[in-house]
Tab-separated table of C-alpha atoms in Angstrom:
chain	number	residue	atom	x	y	z
A	1	MET	CA	-4.356	28.410	12.568
A	2	PRO	CA	-2.229	26.034	14.721
A	3	ILE	CA	-0.639	22.973	13.095
A	4	HIS	CA	0.160	19.832	15.132
A	5	THR	CA	1.684	16.529	14.011
A	6	VAL	CA	-0.444	13.504	14.887
A	7	GLY	CA	-0.008	9.742	14.654
A	8	SER	CA	-2.206	7.267	12.823
A	9	LYS	CA	-2.668	3.559	13.559
A	10	THR	CA	-3.252	2.610	9.929
A	11	LEU	CA	-1.227	5.138	7.912
A	12	PHE	CA	2.398	5.068	9.035
A	13	ALA	CA	3.328	8.465	7.636
A	14	GLN	CA	3.534	11.684	9.594
A	15	ARG	CA	0.187	13.459	9.513
A	16	ILE	CA	-0.691	17.001	10.491
A	17	LYS	CA	-3.812	18.286	12.161
A	18	ILE	CA	-4.803	21.782	11.077
A	19	GLY	CA	-7.222	23.722	13.276
A	20	PHE	CA	-9.300	26.502	11.705
A	21	SER	CA	-10.690	29.591	13.431
A	22	GLY	CA	-14.271	28.275	13.104
A	23	GLY	CA	-13.384	25.276	15.303
A	24	SER	CA	-13.204	22.694	12.510
A	25	GLN	CA	-10.129	20.495	12.089
A	26	LEU	CA	-8.481	18.773	9.133
A	27	ALA	CA	-5.942	15.909	9.130
A	28	ALA	CA	-3.625	15.570	6.123
A	29	SER	CA	-0.491	13.649	5.119
A	30	TRP	CA	2.803	15.420	5.609
A	31	PRO	CA	4.770	15.362	2.324
A	32	ARG	CA	8.433	14.382	2.350
A	33	PRO	CA	10.745	17.271	1.408
A	34	PRO	CA	12.598	16.604	-1.869
A	35	ALA	CA	16.130	15.201	-1.497
A	36	TYR	CA	17.345	17.152	-4.524
A	37	ARG	CA	17.365	20.829	-5.475
A	38	TYR	CA	14.550	21.743	-7.797
A	39	GLU	CA	13.251	24.939	-9.342
A	40	ILE	CA	9.678	26.012	-8.799
A	41	LEU	CA	8.252	26.761	-12.240
A	42	ASP	CA	4.948	28.093	-10.968
A	43	LEU	CA	3.250	28.577	-7.626
A	44	ASN	CA	1.017	25.507	-8.060
A	45	SER	CA	3.937	23.056	-8.343
A	46	GLN	CA	5.179	23.493	-4.763
A	47	VAL	CA	5.463	20.341	-2.643
A	48	GLY	CA	2.457	20.020	-0.340
A	49	ASN	CA	-0.057	21.884	-2.503
A	50	CYS	CA	-3.408	20.110	-2.928
A	51	ILE	CA	-4.819	21.034	-6.342
A	52	PRO	CA	-6.955	19.422	-9.090
A	53	LEU	CA	-5.196	16.979	-11.431
A	54	ALA	CA	-6.024	19.281	-14.360
A	55	ASP	CA	-3.607	21.903	-12.941
A	56	ILE	CA	-0.682	19.510	-12.326
A	57	ARG	CA	2.053	19.075	-14.929
A	58	MET	CA	2.816	15.761	-16.615
A	59	GLY	CA	5.518	13.705	-14.839
A	60	THR	CA	4.824	15.191	-11.395
A	61	LEU	CA	4.845	12.865	-8.363
A	62	VAL	CA	1.630	13.161	-6.332
A	63	HIS	CA	-0.047	11.437	-3.371
A	64	ASP	CA	-3.414	11.485	-1.528
A	65	ILE	CA	-5.372	11.299	-4.794
A	66	GLU	CA	-9.160	11.476	-4.873
A	67	TYR	CA	-10.908	8.802	-6.942
A	68	HIS	CA	-14.209	10.708	-7.146
A	69	PRO	CA	-14.306	14.530	-6.982
A	70	GLY	CA	-14.950	15.773	-3.439
A	71	LYS	CA	-14.882	12.308	-1.789
A	72	GLY	CA	-11.457	12.700	-0.135
A	73	ALA	CA	-8.090	11.033	-0.688
A	74	MET	CA	-8.234	7.313	-1.490
A	75	LEU	CA	-5.097	6.485	-3.521
A	76	ALA	CA	-1.332	6.614	-2.722
A	77	ARG	CA	-1.738	7.317	1.010
A	78	ALA	CA	0.731	4.842	2.569
A	79	ALA	CA	4.118	5.875	3.970
A	80	GLY	CA	6.735	6.643	1.302
A	81	THR	CA	4.424	6.134	-1.678
A	82	SER	CA	3.636	8.355	-4.632
A	83	ALA	CA	1.879	8.190	-7.986
A	84	LYS	CA	3.026	9.739	-11.265
A	85	ILE	CA	0.944	11.694	-13.753
A	86	ILE	CA	1.545	9.990	-17.114
A	87	LYS	CA	-0.780	11.702	-19.599
A	88	GLU	CA	-1.404	15.415	-20.101
A	89	PRO	CA	-4.660	16.241	-18.303
A	90	ALA	CA	-7.871	16.499	-20.343
A	91	SER	CA	-11.282	15.483	-18.990
A	92	GLN	CA	-9.533	12.435	-17.514
A	93	CYS	CA	-5.933	12.105	-16.358
A	94	LEU	CA	-3.788	8.949	-16.641
A	95	VAL	CA	-2.000	8.214	-13.341
A	96	ARG	CA	0.495	5.408	-12.585
A	97	LEU	CA	-0.194	4.188	-9.043
A	98	PRO	CA	2.449	2.741	-6.647
A	99	SER	CA	1.328	-0.789	-7.627
A	100	GLY	CA	2.240	-0.066	-11.267
A	101	VAL	CA	-1.398	-0.016	-12.389
A	102	GLU	CA	-2.319	2.900	-14.644
A	103	LYS	CA	-5.762	4.396	-13.996
A	104	LEU	CA	-7.838	7.060	-15.705
A	105	ILE	CA	-9.029	9.509	-13.049
A	106	ASP	CA	-11.338	12.507	-13.439
A	107	SER	CA	-9.244	15.687	-13.820
A	108	ARG	CA	-11.439	17.501	-11.267
A	109	CYS	CA	-10.133	15.162	-8.530
A	110	ARG	CA	-7.563	16.709	-6.221
A	111	ALA	CA	-4.085	15.404	-5.365
A	112	THR	CA	-1.217	16.602	-3.173
A	113	ILE	CA	2.112	17.248	-4.875
A	114	GLY	CA	5.079	15.283	-3.504
A	115	ILE	CA	5.838	11.939	-1.854
A	116	VAL	CA	4.269	10.832	1.451
A	117	SER	CA	6.679	11.166	4.384
A	118	ASN	CA	8.357	8.299	6.316
A	119	PRO	CA	9.729	6.376	3.293
A	120	HIS	CA	11.714	3.933	5.466
A	121	HIS	CA	8.636	2.508	7.166
A	122	GLY	CA	8.841	-0.754	5.187
A	123	ALA	CA	12.442	-1.328	6.304
A	124	ARG	CA	11.478	-1.122	9.980
A	125	LYS	CA	12.284	-4.281	11.947
A	126	LEU	CA	9.801	-5.646	14.460
A	127	ARG	CA	11.792	-6.483	17.615
A	128	LYS	CA	9.408	-8.958	19.218
A	129	ALA	CA	6.263	-10.948	18.508
A	130	GLY	CA	4.199	-8.519	20.556
A	131	GLN	CA	4.873	-5.702	18.094
A	132	SER	CA	3.289	-7.830	15.376
A	133	ARG	CA	0.271	-8.397	17.632
A	134	TRP	CA	-0.060	-4.639	18.239
A	135	LEU	CA	-0.468	-4.263	14.465
A	136	GLY	CA	-3.320	-6.804	14.499
A	137	ARG	CA	-1.371	-9.721	12.982
A	138	ARG	CA	-2.082	-13.126	14.504
A	139	PRO	CA	0.527	-15.912	14.778
A	140	ILE	CA	0.813	-18.464	11.957
A	141	VAL	CA	0.948	-21.996	13.372
A	142	ARG	CA	2.156	-24.963	11.293
A	143	GLY	CA	-0.252	-27.855	10.810
A	144	VAL	CA	2.259	-30.428	12.145
A	145	ALA	CA	2.487	-28.478	15.415
A	146	MET	CA	-1.288	-28.804	16.022
A	147	ASN	CA	-3.393	-31.562	17.514
A	148	PRO	CA	-5.234	-34.020	15.237
A	149	VAL	CA	-8.578	-32.311	15.964
A	150	ASP	CA	-7.222	-29.016	14.590
A	151	HIS	CA	-5.423	-30.108	11.402
A	152	PRO	CA	-5.010	-33.266	9.257
A	153	HIS	CA	-1.215	-33.087	9.776
A	154	GLY	CA	-1.507	-32.755	13.564
A	155	GLY	CA	-0.727	-35.287	16.276
A	156	GLY	CA	1.726	-38.161	16.377
A	157	GLU	CA	4.850	-38.701	18.426
A	158	GLY	CA	7.648	-36.469	17.206
A	159	ARG	CA	7.616	-34.728	13.859
A	160	THR	CA	5.431	-36.555	11.392
A	161	LYS	CA	2.871	-35.547	8.781
A	162	GLY	CA	0.811	-38.670	9.217
A	163	GLY	CA	1.901	-40.172	5.902
A	164	ARG	CA	-0.328	-38.063	3.701
A	165	PRO	CA	0.296	-35.343	1.112
A	166	SER	CA	0.151	-31.678	2.114
A	167	VAL	CA	-3.417	-30.582	2.727
A	168	SER	CA	-5.231	-27.508	4.051
A	169	PRO	CA	-6.855	-27.535	7.520
A	170	TRP	CA	-10.080	-28.647	5.787
A	171	GLY	CA	-8.472	-31.596	3.969
A	172	LYS	CA	-8.162	-30.041	0.495
A	173	PRO	CA	-4.836	-30.749	-1.296
A	174	THR	CA	-2.535	-27.709	-1.264
A	175	LYS	CA	-0.311	-28.857	-4.110
A	176	ALA	CA	-3.036	-30.026	-6.478
A	177	GLY	CA	-2.569	-29.798	-10.231
A	178	PHE	CA	0.210	-30.634	-12.637
A	179	ARG	CA	3.689	-30.687	-11.128
A	180	ALA	CA	5.571	-31.449	-14.377
A	181	VAL	CA	5.883	-29.450	-17.576
A	182	VAL	CA	3.134	-30.398	-20.013
A	183	GLY	CA	4.047	-31.351	-23.578
A	184	VAL	CA	7.643	-32.417	-22.993
A	185	GLY	CA	8.541	-35.725	-24.587
A	186	LYS	CA	10.447	-37.348	-27.424
A	187	ARG	CA	10.392	-35.406	-30.637
A	188	ARG	CA	9.331	-37.231	-33.760
A	189	ILE	CA	11.632	-36.704	-36.706
């Protein structure tokens, strides 16, 4: 059963490819080893084990969580993320996701114990504009730098907005609505 590390264009964590004797392959997230010393209370609580939520203790950090039993990992898959089991498992388990949202998930769904590897991915600095393009991000061009056919703020000699309030490329006001605090005035005594 050979294990190889593989890259992914969308998930920026280290992933492993496991080959089975029957010829089938499986790709999974590589969990980050814990930075602190911990005691293993039972065999199921080892980092990297993929087990049902019903068998995981309360307060454990998990990743690669299924949302529907048997459908595959859908939650907490990005680099350096993890979710925490909040409520003792019953038929449904309460899990706090990386966004802070707490969700009730079926206890038969599986999750991997630990944190996804590559936690410093978000701190990575892109060195040139091309690296942003490789990730599929297109440049953001200001309206005043465009021609008049492309944007209401475009055109003119030098830097000018054309003497009109800020609008979207389709002419809708971008700063519409109340700008001042409502209900402030002189108090009657």
